[in-house]
Amino acid sequence: MDSSGPLPEAPIQARTGSAGHPPTLQQEPPACICILAGNSRVQCIGDVIEVQAQLHAFEAALRHARACVDEGLPQPRLSVAFDHRGIFRTQFLDEGLTHSQKRRPRLSHLHPTIRSIFQPAAARCGIALSDIHAIHEDSARQHLSHVLATGEVPEGLARRIVNESETAPARAGDEGPTRRLTCAAITTEYFARAAGDADQAATWLEVFFEESAWSERLAYVRGLQLSHLLGSTTSIRLNLVGDRGQVTRGERIAPRTQTAAWTDTPHLPSPGCRDA
């Protein structure tokens, strides 16, 4: 994808607020803050797990969470997204987990190779790996495919979720080739899972990410737009993290009431079936 899409600019009327949150004239302070701490990638090559971690985004996100706690606010809900191939739970989880832990893993439940990559940054910020949800791509894809199969998504929005001109090769667990889901759709699902049950008008989602071959800023901008078109009421801000840890903060975007909800159609299914 073209990665030249703009990152929304910070609002002119912004002023310093709690934990670095600049409230705008249109928004009240949040009832809940959620944070997506990067979009890393894992893969199995033989018996070796290779981790391409967005550690700058991860640590910037955890520093932001620590600032919230230091100001007396509840610790935000923290999540990390993982792109991968195959079935996540059969390749990247630790042994001896309960069924519930396998369905809704935390970073502390992942393979020791993965945990060792994230542990130093988490320790520096004083946040336990058990406090960070692990969002995985195969579960996000399954949920999106289920939503499309219901036939309840308006045609215009469905075209933003799948690229009808392409089909993807079968992945592990698939019965055959499937329609290729767009990067924006998968990003939208990551956002929804990061917000979890807190998806409401008073929720702020802070998204920290780095640009990479699998994580391009245009997908995040389009994912934000699609989230609100699909009915999310969470206000979302994109925070681009550079290779030295510097953070470029975007504007916090709230849904527009005239476009946020579907017309005469239900919203996405409730978060009850989400893994994170």
CSV table of C-alpha atoms in Angstrom, one decimal:
chain,number,residue,atom,x,y,z
A,1,MET,CA,0.0,0.0,0.0
A,2,ASP,CA,1.0,3.6,-0.4
A,3,SER,CA,2.2,4.8,2.9
A,4,SER,CA,2.1,8.5,2.1
A,5,GLY,CA,-1.3,9.2,3.7
A,6,PRO,CA,-1.3,12.1,6.1
A,7,LEU,CA,-1.3,11.8,9.9
A,8,PRO,CA,-4.0,14.1,11.3
A,9,GLU,CA,-2.5,17.3,12.7
A,10,ALA,CA,-2.8,18.3,16.4
A,11,PRO,CA,-5.7,20.6,17.1
A,12,ILE,CA,-4.9,24.3,17.3
A,13,GLN,CA,-7.1,24.8,20.3
A,14,ALA,CA,-5.4,22.0,22.3
A,15,ARG,CA,-4.0,22.7,25.7
A,16,THR,CA,-2.1,20.5,28.2
A,17,GLY,CA,-4.4,18.1,30.0
A,18,SER,CA,-4.2,15.0,32.2
A,19,ALA,CA,-1.3,12.6,31.3
A,20,GLY,CA,-0.6,14.5,28.2
A,21,HIS,CA,-4.2,14.4,26.9
A,22,PRO,CA,-5.0,17.7,25.3
A,23,PRO,CA,-8.8,18.1,25.7
A,24,THR,CA,-10.5,19.9,22.8
A,25,LEU,CA,-13.5,22.2,22.9
A,26,GLN,CA,-15.7,19.4,21.7
A,27,GLN,CA,-14.7,16.7,24.2
A,28,GLU,CA,-15.0,16.1,27.9
A,29,PRO,CA,-12.2,14.2,29.8
A,30,PRO,CA,-12.4,10.5,29.2
A,31,ALA,CA,-14.2,7.9,31.4
A,32,CYS,CA,-11.7,5.3,30.1
A,33,ILE,CA,-8.3,5.5,28.3
A,34,CYS,CA,-7.2,2.5,26.2
A,35,ILE,CA,-3.8,2.2,24.5
A,36,LEU,CA,-2.7,0.1,21.5
A,37,ALA,CA,1.1,-0.3,22.0
A,38,GLY,CA,2.3,-1.1,18.5
A,39,ASN,CA,1.7,-3.7,15.8
A,40,SER,CA,4.6,-6.2,15.9
A,41,ARG,CA,5.0,-9.3,13.8
A,42,VAL,CA,5.9,-12.9,14.7
A,43,GLN,CA,6.6,-15.9,12.6
A,44,CYS,CA,7.9,-19.4,13.0
A,45,ILE,CA,10.8,-20.5,10.8
A,46,GLY,CA,11.3,-24.2,11.6
A,47,ASP,CA,11.6,-24.4,15.3
A,48,VAL,CA,12.7,-20.8,15.7
A,49,ILE,CA,10.3,-17.9,16.5
A,50,GLU,CA,11.3,-14.7,14.8
A,51,VAL,CA,10.0,-11.4,16.4
A,52,GLN,CA,9.9,-8.1,14.6
A,53,ALA,CA,8.8,-5.9,17.5
A,54,GLN,CA,7.8,-2.3,17.3
A,55,LEU,CA,9.7,-1.6,20.5
A,56,HIS,CA,9.8,2.1,20.2
A,57,ALA,CA,6.0,2.3,19.9
A,58,PHE,CA,5.6,-0.2,22.7
A,59,GLU,CA,7.8,1.7,25.1
A,60,ALA,CA,6.2,5.1,24.1
A,61,ALA,CA,2.8,3.6,24.8
A,62,LEU,CA,3.8,2.2,28.2
A,63,ARG,CA,5.4,5.5,29.2
A,64,HIS,CA,2.1,7.2,28.4
A,65,ALA,CA,0.3,4.6,30.5
A,66,ARG,CA,2.7,5.1,33.4
A,67,ALA,CA,2.1,8.9,33.2
A,68,CYS,CA,-1.6,8.3,33.6
A,69,VAL,CA,-0.9,6.2,36.7
A,70,ASP,CA,1.5,8.7,38.1
A,71,GLU,CA,-1.2,11.4,37.8
A,72,GLY,CA,-3.6,9.3,39.9
A,73,LEU,CA,-5.6,8.0,37.0
A,74,PRO,CA,-6.5,4.3,36.6
A,75,GLN,CA,-4.0,2.3,34.5
A,76,PRO,CA,-5.2,2.3,30.9
A,77,ARG,CA,-6.2,-0.9,29.2
A,78,LEU,CA,-3.1,-1.9,27.3
A,79,SER,CA,-2.9,-4.1,24.2
A,80,VAL,CA,-0.3,-5.1,21.6
A,81,ALA,CA,-1.3,-6.3,18.1
A,82,PHE,CA,0.6,-9.2,16.4
A,83,ASP,CA,0.6,-9.9,12.7
A,84,HIS,CA,1.5,-13.5,11.8
A,85,ARG,CA,0.7,-16.5,9.6
A,86,GLY,CA,-1.0,-19.7,10.7
A,87,ILE,CA,-2.8,-20.3,14.0
A,88,PHE,CA,-1.5,-18.0,16.7
A,89,ARG,CA,-2.3,-20.2,19.7
A,90,THR,CA,-0.5,-23.3,18.3
A,91,GLN,CA,2.7,-21.4,17.6
A,92,PHE,CA,3.2,-18.5,19.9
A,93,LEU,CA,1.7,-19.3,23.3
A,94,ASP,CA,3.5,-20.7,26.3
A,95,GLU,CA,2.7,-24.2,27.6
A,96,GLY,CA,0.3,-25.1,30.4
A,97,LEU,CA,-2.3,-22.4,29.8
A,98,THR,CA,-6.0,-22.7,30.6
A,99,HIS,CA,-8.5,-22.5,27.8
A,100,SER,CA,-9.5,-19.0,28.9
A,101,GLN,CA,-5.8,-17.9,28.7
A,102,LYS,CA,-5.5,-19.3,25.3
A,103,ARG,CA,-8.6,-17.5,24.1
A,104,ARG,CA,-7.6,-14.2,25.7
A,105,PRO,CA,-3.9,-14.2,26.0
A,106,ARG,CA,-1.8,-11.5,27.8
A,107,LEU,CA,1.9,-10.9,26.9
A,108,SER,CA,2.8,-13.0,30.0
A,109,HIS,CA,1.1,-16.0,28.3
A,110,LEU,CA,3.2,-15.8,25.1
A,111,HIS,CA,6.2,-18.0,24.3
A,112,PRO,CA,9.3,-17.1,26.3
A,113,THR,CA,11.1,-15.9,23.2
A,114,ILE,CA,8.5,-13.3,22.6
A,115,ARG,CA,8.2,-12.3,26.3
A,116,SER,CA,12.0,-11.7,26.5
A,117,ILE,CA,11.7,-9.1,23.8
A,118,PHE,CA,9.1,-7.0,25.5
A,119,GLN,CA,10.1,-7.6,29.2
A,120,PRO,CA,12.9,-5.0,29.4
A,121,ALA,CA,10.7,-2.1,28.2
A,122,ALA,CA,7.8,-3.1,30.4
A,123,ALA,CA,10.2,-3.3,33.4
A,124,ARG,CA,11.5,0.2,32.7
A,125,CYS,CA,8.0,1.5,32.8
A,126,GLY,CA,6.9,-0.5,35.8
A,127,ILE,CA,4.1,-2.4,34.0
A,128,ALA,CA,3.7,-6.2,34.2
A,129,LEU,CA,3.4,-8.2,31.0
A,130,SER,CA,0.2,-9.7,32.6
A,131,ASP,CA,-1.4,-6.3,32.3
A,132,ILE,CA,-1.0,-6.2,28.5
A,133,HIS,CA,-3.5,-7.9,26.2
A,134,ALA,CA,-2.1,-9.7,23.1
A,135,ILE,CA,-4.3,-9.2,20.0
A,136,HIS,CA,-3.6,-11.7,17.2
A,137,GLU,CA,-4.3,-11.4,13.5
A,138,ASP,CA,-6.0,-14.8,12.9
A,139,SER,CA,-8.7,-14.1,15.5
A,140,ALA,CA,-9.3,-10.6,14.0
A,141,ARG,CA,-9.6,-12.1,10.5
A,142,GLN,CA,-12.1,-14.7,11.7
A,143,HIS,CA,-14.3,-12.1,13.4
A,144,LEU,CA,-14.3,-9.9,10.3
A,145,SER,CA,-15.2,-12.9,8.1
A,146,HIS,CA,-18.0,-13.8,10.5
A,147,VAL,CA,-19.3,-10.2,10.3
A,148,LEU,CA,-19.3,-10.3,6.5
A,149,ALA,CA,-21.0,-13.7,6.4
A,150,THR,CA,-24.0,-12.3,8.3
A,151,GLY,CA,-24.8,-10.1,5.2
A,152,GLU,CA,-25.6,-7.2,7.5
A,153,VAL,CA,-22.7,-4.9,6.4
A,154,PRO,CA,-23.8,-2.3,3.8
A,155,GLU,CA,-22.3,-2.8,0.4
A,156,GLY,CA,-20.4,0.4,0.5
A,157,LEU,CA,-18.7,-0.5,3.8
A,158,ALA,CA,-18.1,-4.1,2.7
A,159,ARG,CA,-16.0,-2.8,-0.2
A,160,ARG,CA,-13.7,-1.1,2.5
A,161,ILE,CA,-13.4,-4.4,4.3
A,162,VAL,CA,-12.5,-6.7,1.4
A,163,ASN,CA,-10.7,-6.3,-1.9
A,164,GLU,CA,-13.1,-8.1,-4.2
A,165,SER,CA,-10.5,-8.1,-7.0
A,166,GLU,CA,-8.1,-10.3,-5.1
A,167,THR,CA,-8.2,-13.6,-3.2
A,168,ALA,CA,-5.9,-14.7,-0.5
A,169,PRO,CA,-4.3,-18.2,-0.4
A,170,ALA,CA,-5.6,-20.5,2.2
A,171,ARG,CA,-4.1,-20.0,5.6
A,172,ALA,CA,-3.8,-22.7,8.3
A,173,GLY,CA,-7.3,-23.6,9.4
A,174,ASP,CA,-9.0,-22.2,6.3
A,175,GLU,CA,-10.9,-24.5,3.9
A,176,GLY,CA,-9.7,-22.7,0.8
A,177,PRO,CA,-8.8,-19.4,-0.8
A,178,THR,CA,-10.7,-16.4,0.7
A,179,ARG,CA,-11.4,-12.9,-0.2
A,180,ARG,CA,-8.5,-10.7,0.8
A,181,LEU,CA,-9.3,-8.4,3.8
A,182,THR,CA,-8.0,-4.9,3.5
A,183,CYS,CA,-5.3,-3.6,5.8
A,184,ALA,CA,-7.8,-1.0,7.0
A,185,ALA,CA,-10.3,-3.6,8.0
A,186,ILE,CA,-7.7,-5.6,10.1
A,187,THR,CA,-6.5,-2.3,11.6
A,188,THR,CA,-10.1,-1.5,12.5
A,189,GLU,CA,-10.5,-4.8,14.3
A,190,TYR,CA,-7.3,-4.2,16.2
A,191,PHE,CA,-8.7,-0.9,17.3
A,192,ALA,CA,-12.0,-2.5,18.4
A,193,ARG,CA,-10.2,-5.2,20.4
A,194,ALA,CA,-7.9,-2.6,22.0
A,195,ALA,CA,-10.9,-0.6,23.2
A,196,GLY,CA,-12.6,-3.9,24.4
A,197,ASP,CA,-15.8,-3.6,26.4
A,198,ALA,CA,-15.0,0.1,27.0
A,199,ASP,CA,-16.0,1.2,23.5
A,200,GLN,CA,-18.2,4.1,24.3
A,201,ALA,CA,-18.4,7.9,23.6
A,202,ALA,CA,-16.3,8.7,26.7
A,203,THR,CA,-13.5,6.3,25.7
A,204,TRP,CA,-10.2,7.5,24.3
A,205,LEU,CA,-8.0,5.1,22.3
A,206,GLU,CA,-4.4,6.1,22.0
A,207,VAL,CA,-2.7,4.2,19.1
A,208,PHE,CA,1.1,4.1,19.0
A,209,PHE,CA,2.7,2.7,15.9
A,210,GLU,CA,5.8,2.7,13.8
A,211,GLU,CA,5.9,2.6,10.0
A,212,SER,CA,7.1,-0.6,8.5
A,213,ALA,CA,6.5,-3.0,5.7
A,214,TRP,CA,3.4,-4.4,7.5
A,215,SER,CA,2.4,-1.3,9.4
A,216,GLU,CA,1.8,1.8,7.1
A,217,ARG,CA,0.3,5.0,8.3
A,218,LEU,CA,-2.3,5.0,5.5
A,219,ALA,CA,-3.8,1.8,6.9
A,220,TYR,CA,-4.1,3.5,10.3
A,221,VAL,CA,-5.8,6.6,8.9
A,222,ARG,CA,-8.2,4.4,6.9
A,223,GLY,CA,-8.7,2.1,9.9
A,224,LEU,CA,-9.7,5.0,12.0
A,225,GLN,CA,-12.2,6.2,9.5
A,226,LEU,CA,-13.7,2.7,9.0
A,227,SER,CA,-14.0,2.2,12.8
A,228,HIS,CA,-16.3,5.2,13.1
A,229,LEU,CA,-18.3,4.3,9.9
A,230,LEU,CA,-18.9,0.8,11.5
A,231,GLY,CA,-20.4,2.4,14.6
A,232,SER,CA,-17.5,2.8,17.1
A,233,THR,CA,-18.1,5.7,19.4
A,234,THR,CA,-14.5,5.8,20.7
A,235,SER,CA,-12.4,8.8,20.1
A,236,ILE,CA,-9.1,7.7,18.5
A,237,ARG,CA,-5.7,9.4,18.2
A,238,LEU,CA,-2.8,8.1,16.1
A,239,ASN,CA,0.7,8.6,17.5
A,240,LEU,CA,3.5,7.9,15.0
A,241,VAL,CA,6.7,6.8,16.8
A,242,GLY,CA,10.0,7.4,15.1
A,243,ASP,CA,13.2,5.3,15.1
A,244,ARG,CA,14.6,7.3,18.1
A,245,GLY,CA,11.4,7.0,20.1
A,246,GLN,CA,10.1,10.5,19.2
A,247,VAL,CA,6.3,10.7,19.1
A,248,THR,CA,4.3,12.7,16.5
A,249,ARG,CA,0.8,13.0,18.0
A,250,GLY,CA,-2.2,13.4,15.7
A,251,GLU,CA,-5.5,15.0,16.5
A,252,ARG,CA,-8.0,13.0,18.6
A,253,ILE,CA,-10.8,12.1,16.2
A,254,ALA,CA,-14.3,11.6,17.5
A,255,PRO,CA,-17.0,10.0,15.3
A,256,ARG,CA,-19.4,12.3,13.5
A,257,THR,CA,-22.9,11.5,14.5
A,258,GLN,CA,-24.2,11.7,10.9
A,259,THR,CA,-21.8,9.0,9.7
A,260,ALA,CA,-20.9,7.0,12.8
A,261,ALA,CA,-23.9,4.6,12.7
A,262,TRP,CA,-25.2,2.4,10.0
A,263,THR,CA,-28.6,3.3,8.6
A,264,ASP,CA,-31.2,0.7,9.5
A,265,THR,CA,-28.6,-1.9,10.1
A,266,PRO,CA,-27.0,-3.2,13.3
A,267,HIS,CA,-23.5,-2.3,14.4
A,268,LEU,CA,-20.7,-4.8,14.6
A,269,PRO,CA,-21.4,-7.6,17.1
A,270,SER,CA,-20.7,-6.8,20.7
A,271,PRO,CA,-17.2,-7.3,22.1
A,272,GLY,CA,-18.3,-10.5,23.9
A,273,CYS,CA,-16.7,-12.7,21.2
A,274,ARG,CA,-13.4,-10.8,21.1
A,275,ASP,CA,-10.2,-12.4,22.3
A,276,ALA,CA,-8.7,-9.3,23.8
